[in-house]
Coordinates of C-alpha atoms in Angstrom, one line a residue:
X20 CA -77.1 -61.4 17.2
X21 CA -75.8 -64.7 18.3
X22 CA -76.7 -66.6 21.2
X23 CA -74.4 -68.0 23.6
X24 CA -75.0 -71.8 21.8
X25 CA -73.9 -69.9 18.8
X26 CA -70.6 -68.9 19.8
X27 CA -70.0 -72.2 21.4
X28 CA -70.6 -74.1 18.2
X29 CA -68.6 -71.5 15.8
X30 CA -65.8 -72.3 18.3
X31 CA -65.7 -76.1 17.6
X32 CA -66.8 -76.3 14.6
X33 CA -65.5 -73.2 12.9
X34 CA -68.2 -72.2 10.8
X35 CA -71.9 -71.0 11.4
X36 CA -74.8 -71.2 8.9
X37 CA -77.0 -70.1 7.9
X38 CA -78.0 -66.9 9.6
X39 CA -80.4 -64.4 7.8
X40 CA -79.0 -61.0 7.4
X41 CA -81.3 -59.4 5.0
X42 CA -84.9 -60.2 3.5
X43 CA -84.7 -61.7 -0.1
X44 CA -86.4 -58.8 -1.5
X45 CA -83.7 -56.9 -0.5
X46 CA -81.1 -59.4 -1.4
X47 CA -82.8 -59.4 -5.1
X48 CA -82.3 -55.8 -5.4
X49 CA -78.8 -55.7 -4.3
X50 CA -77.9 -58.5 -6.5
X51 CA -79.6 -55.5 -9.2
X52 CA -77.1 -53.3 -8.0
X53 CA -74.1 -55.7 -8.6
X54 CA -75.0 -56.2 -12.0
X55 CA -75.7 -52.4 -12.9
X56 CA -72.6 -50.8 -10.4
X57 CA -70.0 -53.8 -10.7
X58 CA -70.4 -56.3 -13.4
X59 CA -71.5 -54.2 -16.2
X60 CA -73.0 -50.7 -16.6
X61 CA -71.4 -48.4 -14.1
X62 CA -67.6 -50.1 -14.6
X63 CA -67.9 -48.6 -18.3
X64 CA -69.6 -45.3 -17.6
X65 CA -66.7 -44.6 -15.4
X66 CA -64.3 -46.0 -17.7
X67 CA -65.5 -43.6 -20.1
X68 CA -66.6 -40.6 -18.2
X69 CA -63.3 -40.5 -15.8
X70 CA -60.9 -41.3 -18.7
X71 CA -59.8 -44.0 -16.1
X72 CA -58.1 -46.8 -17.9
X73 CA -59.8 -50.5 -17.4
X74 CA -56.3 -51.1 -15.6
X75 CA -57.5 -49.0 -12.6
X76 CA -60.6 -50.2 -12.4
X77 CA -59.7 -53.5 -11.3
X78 CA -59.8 -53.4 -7.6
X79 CA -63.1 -52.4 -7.5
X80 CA -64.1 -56.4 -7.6
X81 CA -62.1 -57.2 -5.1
X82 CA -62.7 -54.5 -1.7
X83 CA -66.0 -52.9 -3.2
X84 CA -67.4 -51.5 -0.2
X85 CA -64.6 -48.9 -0.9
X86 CA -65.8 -47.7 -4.0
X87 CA -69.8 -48.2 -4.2
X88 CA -72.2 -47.2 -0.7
X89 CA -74.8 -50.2 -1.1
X90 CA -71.8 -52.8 -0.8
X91 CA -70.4 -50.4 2.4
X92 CA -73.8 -50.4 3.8
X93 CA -74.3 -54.4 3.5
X94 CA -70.8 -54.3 5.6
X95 CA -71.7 -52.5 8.3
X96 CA -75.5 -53.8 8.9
X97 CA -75.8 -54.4 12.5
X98 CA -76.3 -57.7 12.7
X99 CA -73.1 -58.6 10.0
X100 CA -71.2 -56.0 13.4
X101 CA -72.5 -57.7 16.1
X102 CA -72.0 -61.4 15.2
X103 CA -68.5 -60.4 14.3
X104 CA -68.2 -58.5 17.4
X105 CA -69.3 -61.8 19.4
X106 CA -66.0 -63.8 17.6
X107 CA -63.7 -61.2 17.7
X108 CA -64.5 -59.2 20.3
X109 CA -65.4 -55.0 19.8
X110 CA -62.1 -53.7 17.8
X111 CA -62.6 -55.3 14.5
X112 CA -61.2 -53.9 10.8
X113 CA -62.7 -55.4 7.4
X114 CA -59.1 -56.9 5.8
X115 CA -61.0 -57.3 2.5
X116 CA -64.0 -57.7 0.8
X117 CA -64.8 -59.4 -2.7
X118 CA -67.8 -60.9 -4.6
X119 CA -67.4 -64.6 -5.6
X120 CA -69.4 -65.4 -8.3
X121 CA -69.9 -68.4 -10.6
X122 CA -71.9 -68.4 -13.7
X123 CA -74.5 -70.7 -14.6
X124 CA -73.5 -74.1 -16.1
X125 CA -69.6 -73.3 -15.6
X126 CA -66.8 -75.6 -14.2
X127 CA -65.2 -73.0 -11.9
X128 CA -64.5 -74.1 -8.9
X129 CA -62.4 -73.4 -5.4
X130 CA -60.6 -75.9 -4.5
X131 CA -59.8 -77.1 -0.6
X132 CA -57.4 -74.6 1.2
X133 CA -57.4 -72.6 4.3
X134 CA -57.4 -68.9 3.9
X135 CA -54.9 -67.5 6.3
X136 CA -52.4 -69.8 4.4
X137 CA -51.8 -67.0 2.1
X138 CA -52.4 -63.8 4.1
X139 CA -49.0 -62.9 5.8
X140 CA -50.5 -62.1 9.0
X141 CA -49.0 -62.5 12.3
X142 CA -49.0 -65.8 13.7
X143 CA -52.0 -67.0 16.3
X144 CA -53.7 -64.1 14.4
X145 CA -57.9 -64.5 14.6
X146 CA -60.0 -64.1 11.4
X147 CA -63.4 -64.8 10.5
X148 CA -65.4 -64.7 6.5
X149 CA -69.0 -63.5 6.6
X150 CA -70.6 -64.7 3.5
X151 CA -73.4 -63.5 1.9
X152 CA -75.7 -64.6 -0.4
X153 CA -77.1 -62.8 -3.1
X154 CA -78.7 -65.3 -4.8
X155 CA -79.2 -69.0 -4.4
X156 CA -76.1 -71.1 -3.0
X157 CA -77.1 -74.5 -3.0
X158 CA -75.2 -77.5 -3.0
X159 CA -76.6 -77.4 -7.4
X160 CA -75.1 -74.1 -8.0
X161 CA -71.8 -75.2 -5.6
X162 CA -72.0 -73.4 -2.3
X163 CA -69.2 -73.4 -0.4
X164 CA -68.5 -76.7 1.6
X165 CA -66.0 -76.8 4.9
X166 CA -64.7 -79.7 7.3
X167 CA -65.8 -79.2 10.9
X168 CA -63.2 -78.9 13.6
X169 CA -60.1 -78.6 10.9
X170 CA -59.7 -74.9 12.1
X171 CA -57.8 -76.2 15.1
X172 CA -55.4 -77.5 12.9
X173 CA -52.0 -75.7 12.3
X174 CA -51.8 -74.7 8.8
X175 CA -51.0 -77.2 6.5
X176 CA -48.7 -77.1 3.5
X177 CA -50.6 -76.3 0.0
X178 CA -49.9 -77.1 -3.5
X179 CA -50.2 -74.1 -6.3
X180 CA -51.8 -76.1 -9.2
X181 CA -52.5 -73.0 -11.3
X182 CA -55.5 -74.8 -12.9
X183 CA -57.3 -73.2 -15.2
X184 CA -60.9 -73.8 -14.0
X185 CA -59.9 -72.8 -10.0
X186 CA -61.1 -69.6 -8.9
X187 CA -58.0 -69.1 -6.5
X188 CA -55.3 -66.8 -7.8
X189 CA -52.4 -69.9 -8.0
X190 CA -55.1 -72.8 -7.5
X191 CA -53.8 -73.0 -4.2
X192 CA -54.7 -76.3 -3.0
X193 CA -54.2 -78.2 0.6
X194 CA -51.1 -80.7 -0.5
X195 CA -53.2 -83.4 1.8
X196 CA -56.0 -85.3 1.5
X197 CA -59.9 -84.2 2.3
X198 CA -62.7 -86.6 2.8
X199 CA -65.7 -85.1 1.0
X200 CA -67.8 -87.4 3.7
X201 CA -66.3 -85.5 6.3
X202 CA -67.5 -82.3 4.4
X203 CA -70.8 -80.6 5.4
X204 CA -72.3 -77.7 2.6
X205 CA -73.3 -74.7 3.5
X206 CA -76.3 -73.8 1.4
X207 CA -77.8 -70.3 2.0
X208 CA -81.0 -68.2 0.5
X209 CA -80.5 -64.6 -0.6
X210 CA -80.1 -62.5 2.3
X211 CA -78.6 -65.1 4.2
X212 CA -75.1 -65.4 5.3
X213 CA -72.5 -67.5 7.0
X214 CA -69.6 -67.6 8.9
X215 CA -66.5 -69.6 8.5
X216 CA -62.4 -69.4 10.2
X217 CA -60.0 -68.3 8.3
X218 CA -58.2 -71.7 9.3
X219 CA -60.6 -73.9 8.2
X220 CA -60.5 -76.1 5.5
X221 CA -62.8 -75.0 2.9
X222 CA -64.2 -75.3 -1.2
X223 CA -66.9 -75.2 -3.3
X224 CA -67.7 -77.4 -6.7
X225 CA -68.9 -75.8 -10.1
X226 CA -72.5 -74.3 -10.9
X227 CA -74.1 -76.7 -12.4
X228 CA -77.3 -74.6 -11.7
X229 CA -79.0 -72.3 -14.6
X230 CA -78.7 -69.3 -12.5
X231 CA -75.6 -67.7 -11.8
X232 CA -74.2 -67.8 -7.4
X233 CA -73.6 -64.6 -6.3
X234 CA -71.7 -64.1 -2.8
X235 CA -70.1 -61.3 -1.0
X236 CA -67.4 -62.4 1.1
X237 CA -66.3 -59.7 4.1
X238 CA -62.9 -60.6 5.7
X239 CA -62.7 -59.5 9.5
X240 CA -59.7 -59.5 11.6
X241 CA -59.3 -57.9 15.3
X242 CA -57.5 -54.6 15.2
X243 CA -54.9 -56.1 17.1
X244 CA -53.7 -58.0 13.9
X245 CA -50.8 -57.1 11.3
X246 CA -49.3 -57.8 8.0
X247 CA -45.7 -59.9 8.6
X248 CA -44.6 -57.3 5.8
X249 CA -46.0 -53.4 6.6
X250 CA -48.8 -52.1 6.5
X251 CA -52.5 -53.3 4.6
X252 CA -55.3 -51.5 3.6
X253 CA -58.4 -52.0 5.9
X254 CA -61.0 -50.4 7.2
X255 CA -62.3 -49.9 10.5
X256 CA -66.0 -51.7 11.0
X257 CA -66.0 -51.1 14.7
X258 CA -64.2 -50.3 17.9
X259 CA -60.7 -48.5 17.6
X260 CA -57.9 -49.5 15.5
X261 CA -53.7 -48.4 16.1
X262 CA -53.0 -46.8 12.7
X263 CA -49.5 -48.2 13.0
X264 CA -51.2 -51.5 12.0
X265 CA -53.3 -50.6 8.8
X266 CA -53.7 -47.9 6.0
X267 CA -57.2 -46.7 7.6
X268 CA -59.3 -46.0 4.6
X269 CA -63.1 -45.2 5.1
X270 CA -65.6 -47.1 3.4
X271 CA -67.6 -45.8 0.2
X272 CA -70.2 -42.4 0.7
X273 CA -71.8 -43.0 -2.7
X274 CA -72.3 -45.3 -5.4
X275 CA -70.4 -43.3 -7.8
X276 CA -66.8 -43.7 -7.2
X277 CA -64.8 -40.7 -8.8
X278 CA -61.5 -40.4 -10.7
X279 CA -59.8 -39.1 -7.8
X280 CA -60.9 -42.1 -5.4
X281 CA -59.8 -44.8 -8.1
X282 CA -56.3 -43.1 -8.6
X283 CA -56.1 -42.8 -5.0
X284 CA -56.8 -46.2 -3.7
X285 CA -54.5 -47.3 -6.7
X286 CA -52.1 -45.7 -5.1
X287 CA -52.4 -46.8 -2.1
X288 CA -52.5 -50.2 -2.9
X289 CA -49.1 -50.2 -5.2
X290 CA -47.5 -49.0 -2.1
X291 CA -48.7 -52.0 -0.4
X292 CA -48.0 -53.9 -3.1
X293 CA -44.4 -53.0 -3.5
X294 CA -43.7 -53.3 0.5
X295 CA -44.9 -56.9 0.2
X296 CA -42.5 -57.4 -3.1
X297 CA -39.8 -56.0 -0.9

């Protein structure tokens, strides 16, 4: 999928956008499907029907390609694979996924950090975000915005500002200063994604917009990455993968995830959970 002029500028720059992925139609109706398997409908049915307690349902925002098909099968389109594949080579696992969204007319906000700050991966490790858009991120509805180049910085030190109105978990923030001239936005149409280093310094402002930004963000690593604490949950998206380095868990064969899936990736993830405490 990318061109040789592609690569090149990824690799200076450490981003690339936009690039289309999907037609809008289709992006429209999978922005249906977020709404009716994730947000609302199918998150109580499942509540109810499973006698599964809201508790375990609430890692089903944050890797859903685990638990509902349509968000598997956005994953592994080909042309998500093979841009990858051009960054990171052919052995590539998905770290993570999770939707981003900011309503309409809110002040949430991300403020700047670098991702792999926070990750406990292995030092020198590669990582690249594919972001996709489900519906309109514009610079209005506060796309996300990055600083060309800054990937080839070392990690920098970050603040935890635990604001109320920053999406990040601790309101991690870089503890230097960014000039927002130096900043270029990355605005994309549904369907369309982009790609961004886990090293590079990134944000986005509120939605000032009257519809709500909807984004899907897929977190890649090369299989030849590991956690500086055991052993994540990941799944393989192509190539081969050592099992020493990951829980290997496949991705979602239906849009209908059962009792016994939620209990079992719940269990999965306290025993990652509890090897990181540790």
């Amino acid at each position: 999928m990318l061109t040789d002029d592609q690569v090149t500028f990824f690799r200076k720059n450490g981003f690339l956008s936009p690039l289309r992925i999907i037609e809008k139609n289709d992006a429209v109706s999978l922005r249906e499907l977020y709404h009716t398997t994730i947000e609302t409908d199918l998150r109580a049915k499942v509540i109810e029907d499973g006698n599964v307690g809201l508790e375990d349902f609430e890692d089903v925002a944050d890797d859903p390609h685990l638990y509902f098909k349509w968000v598997a099968d956005l994953v592994f389109n080909p042309k998500l694979v093979n841009a990858v594949q051009a960054l990171l080579g052919p052995n590539v696992v998905i770290w993570e996924t999770r939707f981003f969204t900011k309503k309409a007319q809110t002040p949430d906000f991300i403020s700047w950090h670098q991702d792999l700050k926070y990750w406990k991966l292995n030092d020198g490790c590669e990582e690249v975000t594919a972001w996709i858009a489900l519906s309109p991120s514009t610079e209005k509805s506060g796309c996300m915005r990055v600083v060309p180049g800054s990937h080839k910085l070392e990690l920098v030190d970050h603040t935890q500002t635990f604001a109320d109105e920053n999406m990040l978990s601790r309101g991690q923030e870089i503890a230097v200063d960014v000039d927002e001239n130096d900043a270029v936005s990355m605005s994309l149409s549904p369907g369309e994604m982009s790609l961004h280093h886990g090293k590079i310094f990134h944000a986005s402002h509120p939605n000032q917009s009257n519809d709500d930004r909807i984004g899907l963000a897929i977190r890649c690593l090369p299989t030849s990455a590991q956690q500086t604490f055991g052993k994540g949950v990941a799944t393989l998206l192509c190539g081969t993968c050592p099992r020493t380095n990951f829980h290997l868990v496949e991705p979602a064969s239906n849009n209908t995830p059962t009792f016994e899936r939620i209990r079992k990736l719940n269990h999965l993830y306290a025993k990652v959970g509890s090897e990181l405490a540790n």
